[in-house]
Coordinates of C-alpha atoms in Angstrom, one line a residue:
M1 CA -10.3 0.2 -14.3
K2 CA -11.0 3.6 -12.7
V3 CA -14.2 3.9 -10.7
R4 CA -15.8 6.2 -8.2
F5 CA -18.0 5.3 -5.4
G6 CA -19.1 8.2 -3.2
S7 CA -16.0 10.4 -2.7
V8 CA -13.7 7.4 -3.2
V9 CA -11.8 6.8 -6.5
L10 CA -10.2 3.5 -7.2
D11 CA -7.6 3.5 -10.0
T12 CA -6.1 0.0 -10.8
A13 CA -3.8 1.3 -13.5
S14 CA -1.9 3.6 -11.1
R15 CA -2.8 1.5 -8.1
Q16 CA -4.2 4.5 -6.2
L17 CA -7.1 4.7 -3.8
T18 CA -8.2 8.2 -2.8
E19 CA -11.1 9.6 -0.7
A20 CA -12.0 13.2 -1.1
G21 CA -8.7 13.8 -2.8
A22 CA -6.6 12.2 0.1
A23 CA -4.6 9.1 -0.5
K24 CA -5.8 6.0 1.3
H25 CA -3.1 3.4 1.8
L26 CA -3.7 -0.4 1.4
S27 CA -1.2 -3.2 1.3
P28 CA -0.8 -4.6 -2.2
K29 CA -3.0 -7.7 -1.5
A30 CA -5.7 -5.7 0.2
F31 CA -5.7 -3.3 -2.8
D32 CA -6.0 -6.3 -5.1
L33 CA -8.9 -7.7 -3.0
L34 CA -10.8 -4.4 -3.2
A35 CA -10.2 -4.2 -7.0
M36 CA -11.4 -7.7 -7.5
L37 CA -14.6 -7.2 -5.6
V38 CA -15.3 -3.9 -7.4
E39 CA -14.5 -5.4 -10.8
R40 CA -17.0 -8.2 -10.2
R41 CA -19.7 -6.1 -8.5
P42 CA -22.4 -6.9 -7.6
A43 CA -21.6 -10.6 -7.7
V44 CA -20.5 -12.5 -4.7
V45 CA -16.9 -13.7 -5.1
E46 CA -16.3 -17.0 -3.5
K47 CA -13.4 -17.3 -1.0
A48 CA -11.8 -20.0 -3.1
A49 CA -11.7 -17.7 -6.1
I50 CA -10.2 -14.9 -4.0
R51 CA -7.5 -17.1 -2.5
Q52 CA -6.6 -18.4 -6.0
R53 CA -6.3 -14.9 -7.3
L54 CA -4.3 -13.5 -4.4
W55 CA -2.3 -16.5 -3.4
P56 CA -2.1 -18.7 -6.5
D57 CA -1.3 -22.3 -5.8
T58 CA -0.4 -21.5 -2.2
H59 CA -2.2 -22.7 0.9
V60 CA -3.1 -19.9 3.3
V61 CA -5.1 -20.0 6.5
E62 CA -8.6 -18.5 6.7
A63 CA -7.2 -15.5 8.8
S64 CA -5.1 -14.3 5.8
L65 CA -8.3 -13.4 3.9
T66 CA -10.3 -12.1 6.9
N67 CA -7.4 -9.9 7.8
L68 CA -7.3 -8.4 4.3
V69 CA -11.1 -7.7 4.5
A70 CA -10.6 -6.0 7.9
E71 CA -7.8 -3.9 6.4
V72 CA -10.0 -2.7 3.6
R73 CA -12.9 -2.0 5.9
G74 CA -10.6 -0.1 8.2
V75 CA -9.4 2.2 5.4
L76 CA -12.8 2.9 3.8
T77 CA -15.0 5.4 5.7
D78 CA -18.0 3.3 4.8
S79 CA -17.0 -0.2 5.9
S80 CA -20.4 -1.6 4.8
L81 CA -19.2 -1.4 1.2
L82 CA -17.7 -4.8 1.7
R83 CA -20.5 -7.3 2.4
T84 CA -19.8 -10.7 3.9
V85 CA -21.8 -13.6 2.6
H86 CA -21.3 -16.2 5.3
G87 CA -20.1 -19.5 4.2
V88 CA -19.6 -18.2 0.6
G89 CA -17.4 -15.2 0.2
Y90 CA -17.6 -11.4 -0.2
A91 CA -19.2 -8.8 -2.4
F92 CA -18.8 -5.1 -3.1
D93 CA -22.1 -3.6 -2.0
G94 CA -22.1 -0.1 -3.4
E95 CA -22.9 2.1 -6.4
A96 CA -19.7 2.5 -8.5
V97 CA -19.4 4.5 -11.7
E98 CA -16.6 4.4 -14.3
V99 CA -14.4 7.5 -14.4
E100 CA -13.3 8.6 -17.9
A101 CA -9.7 9.4 -18.4
G102 CA -9.0 13.1 -18.0
R103 CA -12.5 13.7 -16.6
A104 CA -12.0 13.1 -12.9
S105 CA -12.6 16.2 -10.8
E106 CA -9.7 17.9 -9.0
A107 CA -11.2 16.7 -5.7
A108 CA -10.7 13.1 -6.7
R109 CA -7.1 13.5 -7.5
P110 CA -4.5 12.7 -4.8
A111 CA -2.2 15.5 -3.8
A112 CA 1.3 15.2 -5.3
T113 CA 4.0 14.2 -3.0
P114 CA 7.8 14.8 -3.4
F115 CA 8.6 11.8 -1.3
W116 CA 8.8 8.1 -2.3
I117 CA 10.9 5.0 -1.9
V118 CA 11.8 2.4 -4.5
W119 CA 11.9 -1.3 -3.8
K120 CA 12.5 -3.8 -6.5
D121 CA 12.1 -1.1 -9.1
R122 CA 8.6 -0.2 -7.7
P123 CA 7.9 3.3 -6.6
I124 CA 6.0 3.5 -3.3
V125 CA 4.6 7.0 -2.6
L126 CA 5.0 8.3 1.0
A127 CA 2.2 10.3 2.6
P128 CA 2.6 13.2 4.9
G129 CA 3.1 12.1 8.5
D130 CA 4.3 8.7 9.6
N131 CA 4.9 5.9 7.1
V132 CA 5.6 2.6 8.9
I133 CA 7.6 0.0 7.0
G134 CA 7.5 -3.7 7.8
R135 CA 6.0 -7.1 7.1
D136 CA 2.7 -6.4 8.8
A137 CA -0.1 -6.0 6.3
A138 CA -1.3 -2.9 8.0
C139 CA 2.0 -1.0 7.4
A140 CA 1.9 1.9 5.0
V141 CA 4.9 0.3 3.2
W142 CA 4.6 -3.4 3.1
I143 CA 8.0 -5.2 2.6
D144 CA 8.0 -9.0 2.4
A145 CA 11.7 -9.8 2.7
G146 CA 13.8 -11.9 5.0
G147 CA 15.0 -10.1 8.2
V148 CA 12.3 -7.5 8.1
S149 CA 10.4 -7.1 11.3
R150 CA 6.6 -6.7 11.3
K151 CA 7.0 -3.0 12.1
H152 CA 10.6 -2.4 11.3
A153 CA 11.1 1.3 10.7
R154 CA 9.2 4.6 10.2
I155 CA 9.7 7.4 7.8
R156 CA 8.3 10.7 9.0
V157 CA 7.4 13.0 6.1
P158 CA 6.9 16.7 6.8
A159 CA 3.5 18.1 5.9
D160 CA 5.0 21.2 4.3
G161 CA 6.7 19.0 1.7
N162 CA 10.2 20.2 2.6
P163 CA 12.5 17.7 0.8
A164 CA 15.1 18.2 3.6
G165 CA 12.7 17.4 6.4
A166 CA 12.1 13.6 6.1
L167 CA 13.4 11.5 9.0
I168 CA 13.7 7.8 9.6
D169 CA 13.3 5.9 12.9
D170 CA 14.1 2.3 13.8
L171 CA 11.2 0.7 15.6
N172 CA 13.2 -1.6 17.8
S173 CA 13.6 -4.0 14.9
T174 CA 15.4 -7.3 15.3
N175 CA 18.1 -6.7 12.6
G176 CA 18.3 -3.0 12.7
T177 CA 17.9 -0.2 10.2
F178 CA 20.9 1.0 8.1
I179 CA 21.6 4.0 5.8
G180 CA 24.4 2.6 3.7
R181 CA 26.6 0.9 6.3
R182 CA 25.6 3.1 9.2
R183 CA 23.1 1.8 11.7
V184 CA 20.5 4.4 12.6
T185 CA 18.0 4.6 15.5
D186 CA 15.8 7.7 16.0
G187 CA 15.3 10.8 13.9
H188 CA 18.0 10.2 11.3
P189 CA 17.6 12.7 8.4
L190 CA 17.1 11.2 4.9
E191 CA 18.5 12.6 1.7
N192 CA 17.6 11.9 -1.9
G193 CA 19.3 8.7 -3.0
D194 CA 19.8 7.2 0.4
R195 CA 19.9 3.4 0.5
I196 CA 17.9 2.1 3.4
K197 CA 18.8 -1.4 4.4
L198 CA 16.1 -3.4 6.3
G199 CA 17.1 -7.1 6.7
D200 CA 17.4 -8.5 3.1
A201 CA 15.6 -5.5 1.6
T202 CA 17.3 -2.4 0.2
L203 CA 15.1 0.6 -0.4
I204 CA 16.1 3.8 -2.2
F205 CA 14.7 7.0 -0.7
R206 CA 13.7 9.7 -3.2
A207 CA 12.9 13.4 -2.3
L208 CA 12.2 15.6 -5.3
K209 CA 9.9 18.5 -5.5
D210 CA 9.0 18.4 -9.2
A211 CA 6.4 17.0 -11.6
D212 CA 8.4 13.8 -12.1
A213 CA 7.5 12.5 -8.6
P214 CA 5.5 9.2 -9.1
T215 CA 1.8 9.3 -8.5
K216 CA 1.3 5.6 -8.2
R217 CA 1.8 3.1 -5.4
V218 CA 3.0 -0.4 -5.9
K219 CA 2.5 -3.3 -8.3
P220 CA 1.5 -6.4 -6.4
P221 CA 4.7 -8.4 -5.4
K222 CA 4.9 -11.9 -6.7
G223 CA 4.2 -14.6 -4.3
R224 CA 3.2 -12.4 -1.4
S225 CA 2.0 -14.4 1.5
Q226 CA 0.6 -9.6 1.6
A227 CA -0.8 -8.1 2.8

């Protein structure tokens, strides 16, 4: 499904959300929530159906869903696109049109980036500026793994796209941030192929300035308690 509402384009195949051509970052479960509501528009989707879709056969507290809704509203310029139907659920409350393959305008396409990381064989594109990594649903890079702090580390991506300019900082995490076996703190330069160790998670940093850089974000992790 690829739809446009206003200046926003939602592409579920590539798992991208852009607004006026700029990438908008959502945690995997928040992205799935938005996709579900857009897919079923204009119907109201009951909370039970959402929970079953996002957390199948798992009990979650009410705040897990409300936090996702808040995350989506915080990313969209027009937060009113998600309508709360009290006591029932949520609905997408906007005009959305299908975008034909190959027909999207240039303004609707996200700018290519030469930076990404790979976790569990999934590419996660990094945006220019700060990309916080951690277990918090609001993080640009959501990693649900043992030993990962809520806000564990930060990768700083240069706006000029210089592949040699990316840096990583540890954000006072409990278990530390490592490149290979070396513990790093602030402003450590990253190189293509570096293995970043955060708790039980190992991420591979990629920095290539070519057409092969991935343009999609992540597939939803199995069993996320994400978002």
